[in-house]
mmCIF file of C-alpha atoms and ligand atoms in Angstrom:
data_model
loop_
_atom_site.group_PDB
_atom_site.id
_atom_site.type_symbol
_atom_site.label_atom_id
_atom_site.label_comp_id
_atom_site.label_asym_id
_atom_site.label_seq_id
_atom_site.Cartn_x
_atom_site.Cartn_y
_atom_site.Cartn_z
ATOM 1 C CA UNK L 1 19.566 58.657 122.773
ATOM 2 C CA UNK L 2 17.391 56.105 124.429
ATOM 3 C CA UNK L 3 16.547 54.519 127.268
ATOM 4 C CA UNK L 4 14.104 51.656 127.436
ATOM 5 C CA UNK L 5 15.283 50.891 130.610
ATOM 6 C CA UNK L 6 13.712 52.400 133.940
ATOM 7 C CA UNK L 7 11.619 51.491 136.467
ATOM 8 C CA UNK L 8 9.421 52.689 139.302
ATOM 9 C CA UNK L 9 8.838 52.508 143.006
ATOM 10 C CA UNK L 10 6.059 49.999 142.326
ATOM 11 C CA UNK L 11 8.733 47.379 142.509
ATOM 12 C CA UNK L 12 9.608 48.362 145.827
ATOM 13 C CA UNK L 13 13.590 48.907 145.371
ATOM 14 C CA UNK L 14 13.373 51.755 143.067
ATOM 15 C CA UNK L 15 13.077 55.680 144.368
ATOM 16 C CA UNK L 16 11.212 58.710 142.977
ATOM 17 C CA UNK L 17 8.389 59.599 141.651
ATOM 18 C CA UNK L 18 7.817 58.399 137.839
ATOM 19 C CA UNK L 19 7.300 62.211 136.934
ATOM 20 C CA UNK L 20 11.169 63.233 138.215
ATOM 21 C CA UNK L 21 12.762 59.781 136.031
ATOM 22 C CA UNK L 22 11.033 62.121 133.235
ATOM 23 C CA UNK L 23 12.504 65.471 134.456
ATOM 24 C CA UNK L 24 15.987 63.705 134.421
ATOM 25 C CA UNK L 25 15.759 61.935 130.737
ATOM 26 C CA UNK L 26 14.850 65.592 129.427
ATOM 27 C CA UNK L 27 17.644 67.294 131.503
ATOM 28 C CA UNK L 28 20.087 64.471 129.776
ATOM 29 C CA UNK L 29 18.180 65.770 126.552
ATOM 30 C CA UNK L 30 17.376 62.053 125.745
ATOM 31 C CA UNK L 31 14.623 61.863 123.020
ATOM 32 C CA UNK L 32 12.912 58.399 124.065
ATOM 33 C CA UNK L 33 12.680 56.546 127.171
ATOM 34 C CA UNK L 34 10.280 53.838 128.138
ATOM 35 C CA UNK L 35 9.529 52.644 131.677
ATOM 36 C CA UNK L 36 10.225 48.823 132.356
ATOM 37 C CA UNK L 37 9.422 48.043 135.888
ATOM 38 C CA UNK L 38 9.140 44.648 137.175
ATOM 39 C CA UNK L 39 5.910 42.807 136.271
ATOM 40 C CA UNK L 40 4.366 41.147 138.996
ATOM 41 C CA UNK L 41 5.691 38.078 139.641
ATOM 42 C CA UNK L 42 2.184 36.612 141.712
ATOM 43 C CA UNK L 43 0.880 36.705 138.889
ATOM 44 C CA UNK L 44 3.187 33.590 137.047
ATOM 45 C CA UNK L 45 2.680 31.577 140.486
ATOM 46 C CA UNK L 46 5.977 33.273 141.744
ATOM 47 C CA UNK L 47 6.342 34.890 145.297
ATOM 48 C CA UNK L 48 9.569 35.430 146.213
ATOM 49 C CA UNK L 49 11.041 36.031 149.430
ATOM 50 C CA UNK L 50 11.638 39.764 149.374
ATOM 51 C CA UNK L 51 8.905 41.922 147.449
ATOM 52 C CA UNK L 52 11.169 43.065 144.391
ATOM 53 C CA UNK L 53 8.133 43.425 141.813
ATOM 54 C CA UNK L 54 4.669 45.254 141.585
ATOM 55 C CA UNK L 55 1.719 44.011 142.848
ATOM 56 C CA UNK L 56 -1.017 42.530 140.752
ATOM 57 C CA UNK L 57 -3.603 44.785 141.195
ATOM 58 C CA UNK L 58 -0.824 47.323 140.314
ATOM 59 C CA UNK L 59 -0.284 46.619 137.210
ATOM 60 C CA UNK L 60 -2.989 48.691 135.634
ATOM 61 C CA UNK L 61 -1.961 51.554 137.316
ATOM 62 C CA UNK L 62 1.058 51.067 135.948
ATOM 63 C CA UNK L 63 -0.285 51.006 132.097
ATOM 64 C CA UNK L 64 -2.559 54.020 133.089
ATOM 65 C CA UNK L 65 -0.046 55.679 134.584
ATOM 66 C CA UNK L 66 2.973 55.154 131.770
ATOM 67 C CA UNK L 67 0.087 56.182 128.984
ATOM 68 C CA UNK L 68 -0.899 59.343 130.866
ATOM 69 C CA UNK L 69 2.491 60.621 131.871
ATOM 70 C CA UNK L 70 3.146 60.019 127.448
ATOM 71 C CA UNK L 71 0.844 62.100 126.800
ATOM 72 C CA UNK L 72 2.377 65.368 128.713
ATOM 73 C CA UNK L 73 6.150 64.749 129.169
ATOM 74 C CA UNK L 74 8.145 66.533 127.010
ATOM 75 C CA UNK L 75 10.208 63.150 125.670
ATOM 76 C CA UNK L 76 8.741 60.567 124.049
ATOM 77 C CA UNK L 77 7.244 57.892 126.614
ATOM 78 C CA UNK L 78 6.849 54.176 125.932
ATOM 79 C CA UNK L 79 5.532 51.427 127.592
ATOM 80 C CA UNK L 80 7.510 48.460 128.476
ATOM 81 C CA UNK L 81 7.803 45.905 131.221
ATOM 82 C CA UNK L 82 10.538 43.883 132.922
ATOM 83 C CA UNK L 83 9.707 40.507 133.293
ATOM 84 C CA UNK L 84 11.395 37.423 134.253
ATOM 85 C CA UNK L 85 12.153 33.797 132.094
ATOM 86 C CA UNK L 86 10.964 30.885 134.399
ATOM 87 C CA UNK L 87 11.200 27.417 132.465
ATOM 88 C CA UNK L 88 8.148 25.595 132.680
ATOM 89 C CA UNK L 89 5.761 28.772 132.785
ATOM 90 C CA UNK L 90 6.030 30.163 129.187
ATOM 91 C CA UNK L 91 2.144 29.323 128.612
ATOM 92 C CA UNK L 92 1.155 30.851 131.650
ATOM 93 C CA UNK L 93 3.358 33.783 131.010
ATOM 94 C CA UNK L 94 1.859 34.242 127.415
ATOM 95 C CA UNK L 95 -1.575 33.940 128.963
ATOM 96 C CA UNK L 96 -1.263 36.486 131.525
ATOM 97 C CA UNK L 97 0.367 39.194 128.734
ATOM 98 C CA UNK L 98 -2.546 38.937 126.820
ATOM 99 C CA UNK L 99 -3.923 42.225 125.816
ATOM 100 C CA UNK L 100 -1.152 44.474 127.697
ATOM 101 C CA UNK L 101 -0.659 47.405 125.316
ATOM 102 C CA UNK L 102 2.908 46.997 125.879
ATOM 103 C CA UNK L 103 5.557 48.484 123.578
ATOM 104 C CA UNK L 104 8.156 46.281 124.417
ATOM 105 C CA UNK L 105 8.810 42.923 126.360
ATOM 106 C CA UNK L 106 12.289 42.656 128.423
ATOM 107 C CA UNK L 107 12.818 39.318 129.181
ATOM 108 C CA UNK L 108 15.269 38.776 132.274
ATOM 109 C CA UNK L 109 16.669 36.190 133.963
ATOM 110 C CA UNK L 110 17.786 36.646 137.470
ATOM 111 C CA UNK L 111 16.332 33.071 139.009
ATOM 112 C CA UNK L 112 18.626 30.207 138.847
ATOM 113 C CA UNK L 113 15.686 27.748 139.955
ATOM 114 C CA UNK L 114 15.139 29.707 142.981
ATOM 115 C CA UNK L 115 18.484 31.347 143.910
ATOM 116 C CA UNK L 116 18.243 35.110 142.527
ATOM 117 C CA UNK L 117 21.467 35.174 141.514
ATOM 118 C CA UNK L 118 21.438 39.022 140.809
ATOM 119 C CA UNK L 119 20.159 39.599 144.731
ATOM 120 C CA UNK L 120 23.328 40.761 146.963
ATOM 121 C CA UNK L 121 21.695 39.208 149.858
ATOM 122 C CA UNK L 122 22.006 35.910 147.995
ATOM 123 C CA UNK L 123 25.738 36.324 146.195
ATOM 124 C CA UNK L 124 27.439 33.964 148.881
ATOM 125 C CA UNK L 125 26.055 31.236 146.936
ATOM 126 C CA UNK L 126 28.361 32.283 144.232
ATOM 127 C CA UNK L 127 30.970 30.405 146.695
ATOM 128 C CA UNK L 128 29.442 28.002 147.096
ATOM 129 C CA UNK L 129 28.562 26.295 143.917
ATOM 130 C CA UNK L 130 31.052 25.681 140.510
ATOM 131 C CA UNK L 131 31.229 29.126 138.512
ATOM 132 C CA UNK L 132 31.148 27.143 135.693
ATOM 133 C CA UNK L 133 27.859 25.610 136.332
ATOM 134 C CA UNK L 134 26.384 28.951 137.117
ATOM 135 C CA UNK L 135 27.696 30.251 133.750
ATOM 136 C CA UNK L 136 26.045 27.252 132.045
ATOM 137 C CA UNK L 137 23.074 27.089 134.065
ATOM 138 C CA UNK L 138 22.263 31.081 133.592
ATOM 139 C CA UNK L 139 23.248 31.151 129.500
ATOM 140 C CA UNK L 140 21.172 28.132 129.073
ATOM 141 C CA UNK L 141 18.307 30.125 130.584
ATOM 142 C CA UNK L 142 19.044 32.914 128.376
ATOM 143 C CA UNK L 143 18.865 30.916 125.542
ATOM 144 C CA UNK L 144 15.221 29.331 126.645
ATOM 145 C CA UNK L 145 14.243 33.084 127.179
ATOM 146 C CA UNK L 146 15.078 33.845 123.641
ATOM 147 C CA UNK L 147 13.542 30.903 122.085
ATOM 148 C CA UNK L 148 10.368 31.606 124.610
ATOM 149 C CA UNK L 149 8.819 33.821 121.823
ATOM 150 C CA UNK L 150 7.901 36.397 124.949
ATOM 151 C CA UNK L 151 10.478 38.338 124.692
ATOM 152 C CA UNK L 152 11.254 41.622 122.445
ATOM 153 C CA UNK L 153 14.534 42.382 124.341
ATOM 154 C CA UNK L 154 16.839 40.641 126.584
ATOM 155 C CA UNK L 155 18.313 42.530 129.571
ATOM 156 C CA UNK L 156 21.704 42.752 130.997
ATOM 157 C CA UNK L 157 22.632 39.241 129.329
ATOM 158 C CA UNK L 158 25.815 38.329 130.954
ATOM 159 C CA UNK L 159 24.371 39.770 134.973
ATOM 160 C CA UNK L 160 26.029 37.037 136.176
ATOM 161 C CA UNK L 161 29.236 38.810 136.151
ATOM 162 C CA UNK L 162 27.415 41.345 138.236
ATOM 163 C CA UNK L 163 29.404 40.333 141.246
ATOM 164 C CA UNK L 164 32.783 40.253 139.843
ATOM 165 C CA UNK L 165 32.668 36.671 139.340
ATOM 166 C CA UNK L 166 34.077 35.656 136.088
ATOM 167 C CA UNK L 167 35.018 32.337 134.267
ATOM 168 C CA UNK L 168 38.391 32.356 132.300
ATOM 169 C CA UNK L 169 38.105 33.645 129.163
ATOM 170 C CA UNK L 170 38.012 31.009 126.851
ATOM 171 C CA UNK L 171 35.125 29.932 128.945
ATOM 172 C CA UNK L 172 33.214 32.898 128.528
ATOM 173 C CA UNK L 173 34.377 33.194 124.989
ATOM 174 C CA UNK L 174 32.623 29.647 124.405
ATOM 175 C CA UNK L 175 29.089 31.136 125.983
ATOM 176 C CA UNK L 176 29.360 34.338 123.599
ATOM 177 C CA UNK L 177 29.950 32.738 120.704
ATOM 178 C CA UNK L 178 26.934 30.501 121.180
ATOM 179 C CA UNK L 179 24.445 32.980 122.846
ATOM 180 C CA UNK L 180 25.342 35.210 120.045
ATOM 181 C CA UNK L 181 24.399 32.515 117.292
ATOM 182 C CA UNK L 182 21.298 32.330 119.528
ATOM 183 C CA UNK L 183 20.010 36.143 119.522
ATOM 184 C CA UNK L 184 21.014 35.730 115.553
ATOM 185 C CA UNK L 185 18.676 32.894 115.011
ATOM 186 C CA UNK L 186 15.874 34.297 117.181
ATOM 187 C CA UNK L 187 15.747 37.882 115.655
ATOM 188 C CA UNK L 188 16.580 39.173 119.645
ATOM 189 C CA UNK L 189 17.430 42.523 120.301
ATOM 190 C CA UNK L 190 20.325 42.607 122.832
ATOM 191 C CA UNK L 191 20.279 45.270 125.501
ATOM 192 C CA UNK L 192 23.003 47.745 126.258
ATOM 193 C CA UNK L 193 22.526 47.648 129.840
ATOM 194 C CA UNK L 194 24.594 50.641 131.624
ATOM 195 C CA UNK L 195 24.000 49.566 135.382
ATOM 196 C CA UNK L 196 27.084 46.772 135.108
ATOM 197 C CA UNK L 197 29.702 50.144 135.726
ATOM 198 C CA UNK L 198 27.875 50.853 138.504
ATOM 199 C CA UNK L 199 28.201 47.109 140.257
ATOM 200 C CA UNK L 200 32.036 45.188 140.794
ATOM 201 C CA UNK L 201 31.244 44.113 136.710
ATOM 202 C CA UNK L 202 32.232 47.153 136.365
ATOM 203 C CA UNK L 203 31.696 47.177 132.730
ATOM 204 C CA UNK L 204 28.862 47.246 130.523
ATOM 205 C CA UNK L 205 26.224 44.154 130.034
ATOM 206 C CA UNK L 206 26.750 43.036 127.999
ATOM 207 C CA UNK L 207 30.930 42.340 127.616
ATOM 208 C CA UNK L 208 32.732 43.712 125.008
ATOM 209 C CA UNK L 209 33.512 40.448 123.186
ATOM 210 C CA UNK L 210 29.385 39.333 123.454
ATOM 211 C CA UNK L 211 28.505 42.802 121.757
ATOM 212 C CA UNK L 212 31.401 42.198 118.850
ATOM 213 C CA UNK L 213 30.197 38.209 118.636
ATOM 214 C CA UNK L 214 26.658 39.582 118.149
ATOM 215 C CA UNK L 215 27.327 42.839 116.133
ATOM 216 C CA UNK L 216 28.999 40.873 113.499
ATOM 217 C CA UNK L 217 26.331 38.532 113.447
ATOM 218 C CA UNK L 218 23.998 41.366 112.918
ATOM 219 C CA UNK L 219 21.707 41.148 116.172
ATOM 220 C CA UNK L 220 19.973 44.339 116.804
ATOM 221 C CA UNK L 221 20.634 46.216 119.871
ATOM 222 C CA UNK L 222 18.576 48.839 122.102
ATOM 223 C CA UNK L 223 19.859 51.071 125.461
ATOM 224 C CA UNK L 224 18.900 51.092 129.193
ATOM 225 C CA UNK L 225 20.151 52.450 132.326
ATOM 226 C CA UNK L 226 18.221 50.284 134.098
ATOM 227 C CA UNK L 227 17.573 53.445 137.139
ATOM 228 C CA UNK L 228 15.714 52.670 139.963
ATOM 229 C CA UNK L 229 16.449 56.310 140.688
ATOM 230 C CA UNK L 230 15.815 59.518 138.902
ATOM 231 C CA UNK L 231 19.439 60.535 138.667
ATOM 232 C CA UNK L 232 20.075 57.258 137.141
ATOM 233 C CA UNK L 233 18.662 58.035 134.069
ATOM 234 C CA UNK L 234 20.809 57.562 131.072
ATOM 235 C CA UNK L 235 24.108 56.767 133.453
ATOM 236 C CA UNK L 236 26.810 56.209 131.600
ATOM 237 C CA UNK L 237 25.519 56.697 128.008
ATOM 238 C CA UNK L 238 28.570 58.781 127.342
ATOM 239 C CA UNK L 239 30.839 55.447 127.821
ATOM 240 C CA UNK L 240 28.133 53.982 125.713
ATOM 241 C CA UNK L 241 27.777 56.191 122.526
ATOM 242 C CA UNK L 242 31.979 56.044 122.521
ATOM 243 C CA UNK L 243 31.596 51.729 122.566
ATOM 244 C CA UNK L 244 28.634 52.327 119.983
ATOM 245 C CA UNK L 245 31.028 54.579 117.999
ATOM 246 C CA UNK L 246 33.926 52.274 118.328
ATOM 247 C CA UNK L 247 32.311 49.457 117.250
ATOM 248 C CA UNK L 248 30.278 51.169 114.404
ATOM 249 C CA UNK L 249 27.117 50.678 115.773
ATOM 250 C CA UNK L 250 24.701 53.507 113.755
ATOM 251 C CA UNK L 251 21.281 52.532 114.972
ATOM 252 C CA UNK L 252 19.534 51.355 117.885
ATOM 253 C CA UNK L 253 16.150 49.638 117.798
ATOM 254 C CA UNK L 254 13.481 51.414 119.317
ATOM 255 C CA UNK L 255 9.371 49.847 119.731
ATOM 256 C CA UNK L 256 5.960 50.639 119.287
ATOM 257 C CA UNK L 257 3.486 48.226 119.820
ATOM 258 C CA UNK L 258 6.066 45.529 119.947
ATOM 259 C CA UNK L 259 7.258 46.394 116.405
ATOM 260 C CA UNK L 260 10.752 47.484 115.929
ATOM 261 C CA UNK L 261 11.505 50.356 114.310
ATOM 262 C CA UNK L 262 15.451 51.928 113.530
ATOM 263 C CA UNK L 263 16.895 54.833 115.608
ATOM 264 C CA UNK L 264 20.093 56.485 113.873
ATOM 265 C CA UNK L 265 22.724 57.010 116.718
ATOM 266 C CA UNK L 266 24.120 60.174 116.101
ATOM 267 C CA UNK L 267 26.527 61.789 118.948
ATOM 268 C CA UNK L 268 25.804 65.357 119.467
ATOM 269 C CA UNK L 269 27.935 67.960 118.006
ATOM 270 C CA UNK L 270 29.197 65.749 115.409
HETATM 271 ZN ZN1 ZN Y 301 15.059 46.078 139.855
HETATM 272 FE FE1 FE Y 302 16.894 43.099 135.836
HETATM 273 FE FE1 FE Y 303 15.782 46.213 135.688
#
């Protein structure tokens, strides 16, 4: 398996050292992972309250760091980055990627204007505003994010369940059906995001229904545990190759150089 999805204590909520997230993906016997920390968000114009990405003068660490580390570890190491979909700062976004050897783009959104709505410290506000509008208002940024033309992957697209807040089903159903239609006309890999059974979600990001809505439309998909902790490498990817299995998923996409490429899912033992 894979997992695109892991970051770093450069971000400043994440544990371990880089070298142990390794040790654990090889344990698991995974046979690609790729680091995807938070990019620094100074660098868009961005400082937010609580430190929750690298620094800017990290950042090439970072790349040296992730490039040095692939060439010893005994999995196959890529290079990706987390980074977050503001509206309004696309050109400064593209500007500042320029030239990153990156092997993949995750695009995020966890900023509804400037409530991080994926923050516990912040998830009163859930309370305090219509769930509906929050639905609308975080899908619609989703969909910007996809038609941004920065992205390679989106992460954890419905994270605003991460709370347990939900809207009623046909709601939701509504959102799917036209996010779906969205990753479909944009070529947008959906992520498999594990961390939701680890938060009141409880499930995977994204929902069952959004995977089915986008399967059949033929988006491609890719894995992540999203750890920001050794251990947390590859959580869950049990419950995931079963859903994969279930819903006759056979490949995954995996990236080089921010080219997709196929990668046959095929459980061990069978
Ligand atoms: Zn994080
Ligand atoms: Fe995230
Ligand atoms: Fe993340």
């Amino acid at each position: 398996m894979i997992d695109y999805h892991i970051h770093t204590p450069l971000c400043r909520h994440a544990e371990g050292k880089m070298e142990d997230y390794l040790e654990e993906a090889t344990r698991r016997g995974l046979e690609e992972v790729g680091f995807a920390d938070h990019f620094p968000l100074k660098m868009l114009g961005v400082v937010p309250e609580i430190p929750v990405t690298m620094e800017p003068e990290e950042l090439s660490y970072y790349v040296e760091k992730v490039k040095e580390l692939s060439y010893r570890a005994p999995v196959q190491v890529k290079l990706g980055i987390e980074l977050d979909y503001f509206p309004g700062k696309t050109e400064v976004t593209a500007e500042v990627l320029q030239g990153l050897p990156f092997d993949y783009i995750i695009g995020s959104v966890h900023y509804i204007n400037d409530w991080d709505c994926t923050h516990p410290l912040y998830s009163e506000e859930y309370h305090k505003r219509s769930l509906e509008e929050v639905y609308r208002d975080y899908f619609a940024l989703i969909e910007n994010a996809c038609r941004s033309g920065l992205f390679d992957i989106i992460a954890h697209v419905d994270v605003v369940k991460k709370f347990g807040h939900r809207v009623a089903d046909d709601v939701a159903h509504d959102f799917y059906r036209h996010i779906a239609k969205v990753f479909q006309e944009t070529n947008m890999c959906l992520e498999l995001n594990t961390a939701g059974w680890d938060n009141k979600a409880n499930e995977l990001y994204p929902a069952l229904e959004l995977l089915r809505e986008c399967v059949k439309k033929g988006v491609g998909v890719t894995a992540g545990s999203d750890a920001h902790a050794p251990n947390q490498v590859g959580r869950y990817f049990d419950r995931l190759e079963k859903i994969l299995k279930k819903e006759g998923i056979s490949h995954l996409l995996k990236f080089k150089d921010r080219k997709k490429s196929y990668y046959p899912v095929c459980s061990k033992g069978e």
